[in-house]
Amino acid sequence: MSPSRRELVDATHARILGAAAELSRERGVGRFSMDELARTAGVARATVYEHFRSKRAVLDELTSRSARDVSPGDVTEGAPGEPLAILRSALRGACRHWSANETAAQEARTLAAITGATRNGDLVPLGLNKVVDALAATGHLRSHWSRDEAAAALQVLTSFDTYERLRAGGTRSDSDVEAVLTKLAIAVISPPSSQASNAASA
C-alpha cells in the first residue's frame, strides 16, 4: 500500500472513531447503529465495516484510544537527579496532569466500564520504574519492598482513581493532594529523617 493510500485509510479510520466518540458523548456509549456511525463519519456503511467488524470492535478501539490519549507520559522527564526530588516531581506531575485532564479521564473510565474493558494500569503515568530504580540505587527503598511492589504502589498512588478520591469532590486543592501523596509515598521509601521531613513538606 502506497504512503498516500495508507494516509487515506488512517484518516478514514480516525474519522470513524471520531464519529463514534461524538455519538457516544451525545447519546451514551454504544447508542448508535453502524448506519448512523457511517452517516456521522461521512462514509459508506461498507467502509465502516472495512475498518471494524462490529460495533463492539469500534467501542473496544475507542476505549483503548481514549485511555491512551488521556494517560500521562513520563512524569520523571526533566526531573532533578536526586531520587527524592524525582519522586516529588513524579507525584507533582501526576497531579497536574490529572487536574488538566480530569474530564477526559472520567470519560475514559466511564467508557471502559461500560464496554467492560480492563482499565487497570491504563490511567497511570509512565516513568515510575525510573523513580523506583533511583530510590533503590541510593538506599531509599524500604528493605521489605521489592522493586515490583514499590512500582505497583506508586502506580496506585499516581493513578487517576487515587487523584479523584483525594480531591474529595473538589474539597482539596491540587497542592493538598500533592501533599497527601507525598506523605503516602513515604511508606514506600525509607529516607533519613531530615530527607523525610523535606519530602513530607514538599
Short mmCIF file of C-alpha atoms in Angstrom, two decimals:
data_model
loop_
_atom_site.label_atom_id
_atom_site.label_comp_id
_atom_site.label_asym_id
_atom_site.label_seq_id
_atom_site.Cartn_x
_atom_site.Cartn_y
_atom_site.Cartn_z
CA MET A 1 0.00 0.00 0.00
CA SER A 2 1.44 3.37 -1.00
CA PRO A 3 2.05 6.02 1.69
CA SER A 4 -0.74 8.25 0.32
CA ARG A 5 -3.20 5.32 0.31
CA ARG A 6 -2.14 4.41 3.87
CA GLU A 7 -2.66 8.02 4.98
CA LEU A 8 -6.15 8.00 3.45
CA VAL A 9 -7.03 4.71 5.19
CA ASP A 10 -5.69 6.01 8.52
CA ALA A 11 -7.60 9.27 8.15
CA THR A 12 -10.85 7.40 7.41
CA HIS A 13 -10.27 5.13 10.39
CA ALA A 14 -9.70 8.14 12.65
CA ARG A 15 -12.81 9.86 11.25
CA ILE A 16 -14.97 6.83 12.06
CA LEU A 17 -13.57 6.68 15.61
CA GLY A 18 -14.13 10.42 15.99
CA ALA A 19 -17.74 10.00 14.89
CA ALA A 20 -18.19 7.13 17.38
CA ALA A 21 -16.81 9.33 20.17
CA GLU A 22 -19.14 12.16 19.16
CA LEU A 23 -22.21 9.89 19.06
CA SER A 24 -21.26 8.31 22.39
CA ARG A 25 -20.96 11.73 24.03
CA GLU A 26 -24.31 12.87 22.59
CA ARG A 27 -26.36 9.70 23.16
CA GLY A 28 -24.44 7.47 25.52
CA VAL A 29 -21.83 4.83 24.84
CA GLY A 30 -22.84 2.48 22.03
CA ARG A 31 -26.28 4.02 21.49
CA PHE A 32 -25.92 4.30 17.75
CA SER A 33 -26.22 1.98 14.79
CA MET A 34 -23.49 1.30 12.27
CA ASP A 35 -25.64 3.19 9.71
CA GLU A 36 -25.72 6.24 11.98
CA LEU A 37 -21.99 5.92 12.53
CA ALA A 38 -21.40 5.86 8.77
CA ARG A 39 -23.61 8.95 8.24
CA THR A 40 -21.90 10.89 11.03
CA ALA A 41 -18.45 9.95 9.73
CA GLY A 42 -19.46 10.83 6.17
CA VAL A 43 -18.54 7.43 4.77
CA ALA A 44 -20.41 4.49 3.28
CA ARG A 45 -21.68 1.76 5.62
CA ALA A 46 -19.42 -0.72 3.82
CA THR A 47 -16.43 1.49 4.62
CA VAL A 48 -17.23 1.31 8.34
CA TYR A 49 -17.28 -2.49 8.08
CA GLU A 50 -13.98 -2.48 6.19
CA HIS A 51 -12.43 -0.87 9.25
CA PHE A 52 -14.45 -2.54 12.02
CA ARG A 53 -16.13 -5.95 12.03
CA SER A 54 -18.77 -4.85 14.52
CA LYS A 55 -19.92 -2.06 16.78
CA ARG A 56 -18.16 -3.86 19.62
CA ALA A 57 -14.86 -3.57 17.70
CA VAL A 58 -15.49 0.18 17.31
CA LEU A 59 -16.15 0.58 21.05
CA ASP A 60 -13.14 -1.55 22.03
CA GLU A 61 -10.80 0.60 19.95
CA LEU A 62 -12.47 3.79 21.12
CA THR A 63 -11.89 2.67 24.73
CA SER A 64 -8.22 1.86 24.10
CA ARG A 65 -7.63 5.14 22.28
CA SER A 66 -9.40 7.12 24.96
CA ALA A 67 -7.28 5.60 27.76
CA ARG A 68 -4.09 6.03 25.71
CA ASP A 69 -4.86 9.66 24.88
CA VAL A 70 -5.57 10.67 28.47
CA SER A 71 -2.77 8.71 30.18
CA PRO A 72 0.19 10.80 31.33
CA GLY A 73 3.56 10.48 29.69
CA ASP A 74 6.80 10.08 31.59
CA VAL A 75 6.29 12.13 34.76
CA THR A 76 10.02 11.93 35.56
CA GLU A 77 11.07 13.74 32.39
CA GLY A 78 13.07 16.84 33.27
CA ALA A 79 13.14 15.93 36.98
CA PRO A 80 16.27 16.71 39.02
CA GLY A 81 18.72 13.82 39.52
CA GLU A 82 18.25 13.37 43.29
CA PRO A 83 15.93 10.37 43.98
CA LEU A 84 13.58 12.12 46.41
CA ALA A 85 13.32 15.10 44.06
CA ILE A 86 12.46 12.67 41.23
CA LEU A 87 9.75 11.15 43.43
CA ARG A 88 8.30 14.58 44.32
CA SER A 89 8.44 15.62 40.67
CA ALA A 90 6.58 12.44 39.61
CA LEU A 91 3.84 12.99 42.20
CA ARG A 92 3.51 16.66 41.22
CA GLY A 93 3.48 15.78 37.52
CA ALA A 94 0.73 13.19 38.00
CA CYS A 95 -1.44 15.65 39.98
CA ARG A 96 -1.02 18.39 37.40
CA HIS A 97 -1.80 16.01 34.56
CA TRP A 98 -4.99 14.72 36.18
CA SER A 99 -6.06 18.24 37.08
CA ALA A 100 -5.69 19.35 33.45
CA ASN A 101 -7.36 16.20 32.06
CA GLU A 102 -9.96 15.39 34.71
CA THR A 103 -13.00 15.39 32.39
CA ALA A 104 -11.27 13.33 29.70
CA ALA A 105 -10.07 10.80 32.32
CA GLN A 106 -13.59 10.46 33.72
CA GLU A 107 -14.91 9.86 30.18
CA ALA A 108 -12.21 7.25 29.51
CA ARG A 109 -13.01 5.46 32.75
CA THR A 110 -16.76 5.51 32.05
CA LEU A 111 -16.23 4.22 28.53
CA ALA A 112 -14.04 1.38 29.84
CA ALA A 113 -16.60 0.47 32.49
CA ILE A 114 -19.48 0.39 30.02
CA THR A 115 -17.61 -1.62 27.40
CA GLY A 116 -16.18 -3.98 30.01
CA ALA A 117 -12.59 -3.21 29.05
CA THR A 118 -9.92 -3.82 31.64
CA ARG A 119 -8.56 -0.44 32.60
CA ASN A 120 -6.29 -1.35 35.50
CA GLY A 121 -2.91 0.16 34.75
CA ASP A 122 -4.25 2.25 31.88
CA LEU A 123 -4.74 5.55 33.69
CA VAL A 124 -1.37 5.76 35.40
CA PRO A 125 1.76 7.74 34.48
CA LEU A 126 4.85 6.33 32.81
CA GLY A 127 8.34 6.54 34.27
CA LEU A 128 7.56 5.14 37.71
CA ASN A 129 10.12 2.34 37.30
CA LYS A 130 12.79 5.05 36.96
CA VAL A 131 11.67 6.51 40.29
CA VAL A 132 11.89 3.10 41.98
CA ASP A 133 15.29 2.35 40.42
CA ALA A 134 16.67 5.69 41.62
CA LEU A 135 15.31 5.13 45.13
CA ALA A 136 16.69 1.57 45.27
CA ALA A 137 20.12 2.60 43.96
CA THR A 138 20.52 5.16 46.75
CA GLY A 139 19.15 3.01 49.57
CA HIS A 140 15.84 4.88 49.89
CA LEU A 141 13.63 1.88 49.19
CA ARG A 142 12.36 0.10 52.28
CA SER A 143 14.03 -3.28 52.63
CA HIS A 144 10.75 -5.24 52.71
CA TRP A 145 9.60 -3.84 49.33
CA SER A 146 10.63 -5.46 46.06
CA ARG A 147 11.04 -3.11 43.10
CA ASP A 148 7.88 -4.52 41.51
CA GLU A 149 5.89 -3.94 44.70
CA ALA A 150 7.19 -0.38 45.02
CA ALA A 151 6.36 0.36 41.36
CA ALA A 152 2.85 -1.10 41.85
CA ALA A 153 2.36 1.06 44.95
CA LEU A 154 3.44 4.18 43.04
CA GLN A 155 1.07 3.26 40.20
CA VAL A 156 -1.79 3.20 42.70
CA LEU A 157 -0.69 6.50 44.26
CA THR A 158 -0.41 8.30 40.92
CA SER A 159 -3.49 6.80 39.25
CA PHE A 160 -6.49 8.89 38.27
CA ASP A 161 -8.69 6.94 40.70
CA THR A 162 -6.47 7.95 43.63
CA TYR A 163 -6.27 11.56 42.45
CA GLU A 164 -10.05 11.73 42.17
CA ARG A 165 -10.60 10.19 45.61
CA LEU A 166 -8.11 12.56 47.21
CA ARG A 167 -9.74 15.55 45.54
CA ALA A 168 -12.83 14.54 47.57
CA GLY A 169 -15.32 16.21 45.28
CA GLY A 170 -13.18 19.31 44.89
CA THR A 171 -12.79 19.99 48.61
CA ARG A 172 -8.99 19.56 48.39
CA SER A 173 -6.76 21.68 46.17
CA ASP A 174 -4.15 20.12 43.89
CA SER A 175 -1.41 21.22 46.30
CA ASP A 176 -3.30 19.45 49.13
CA VAL A 177 -3.47 16.30 47.01
CA GLU A 178 0.27 16.54 46.25
CA ALA A 179 1.00 16.85 49.99
CA VAL A 180 -1.13 13.79 50.83
CA LEU A 181 0.50 11.77 48.03
CA THR A 182 3.96 12.73 49.27
CA LYS A 183 3.11 11.56 52.78
CA LEU A 184 1.74 8.29 51.39
CA ALA A 185 4.85 7.82 49.25
CA ILE A 186 6.99 7.92 52.40
CA ALA A 187 5.51 4.48 53.16
CA VAL A 188 7.28 3.19 50.04
CA ILE A 189 10.66 4.74 50.85
CA SER A 190 12.87 4.94 53.92
CA PRO A 191 14.90 8.16 53.72
CA PRO A 192 16.99 9.60 56.52
CA SER A 193 14.78 11.64 58.85
CA SER A 194 15.93 15.01 57.51
CA GLN A 195 15.03 13.98 53.96
CA ALA A 196 11.73 12.51 55.13
CA SER A 197 10.66 15.85 56.56
CA ASN A 198 11.74 17.60 53.36
CA ALA A 199 9.73 15.11 51.30
CA ALA A 200 6.66 15.48 53.50
CA SER A 201 6.77 19.27 53.34
CA ALA A 202 7.23 19.43 49.54
#
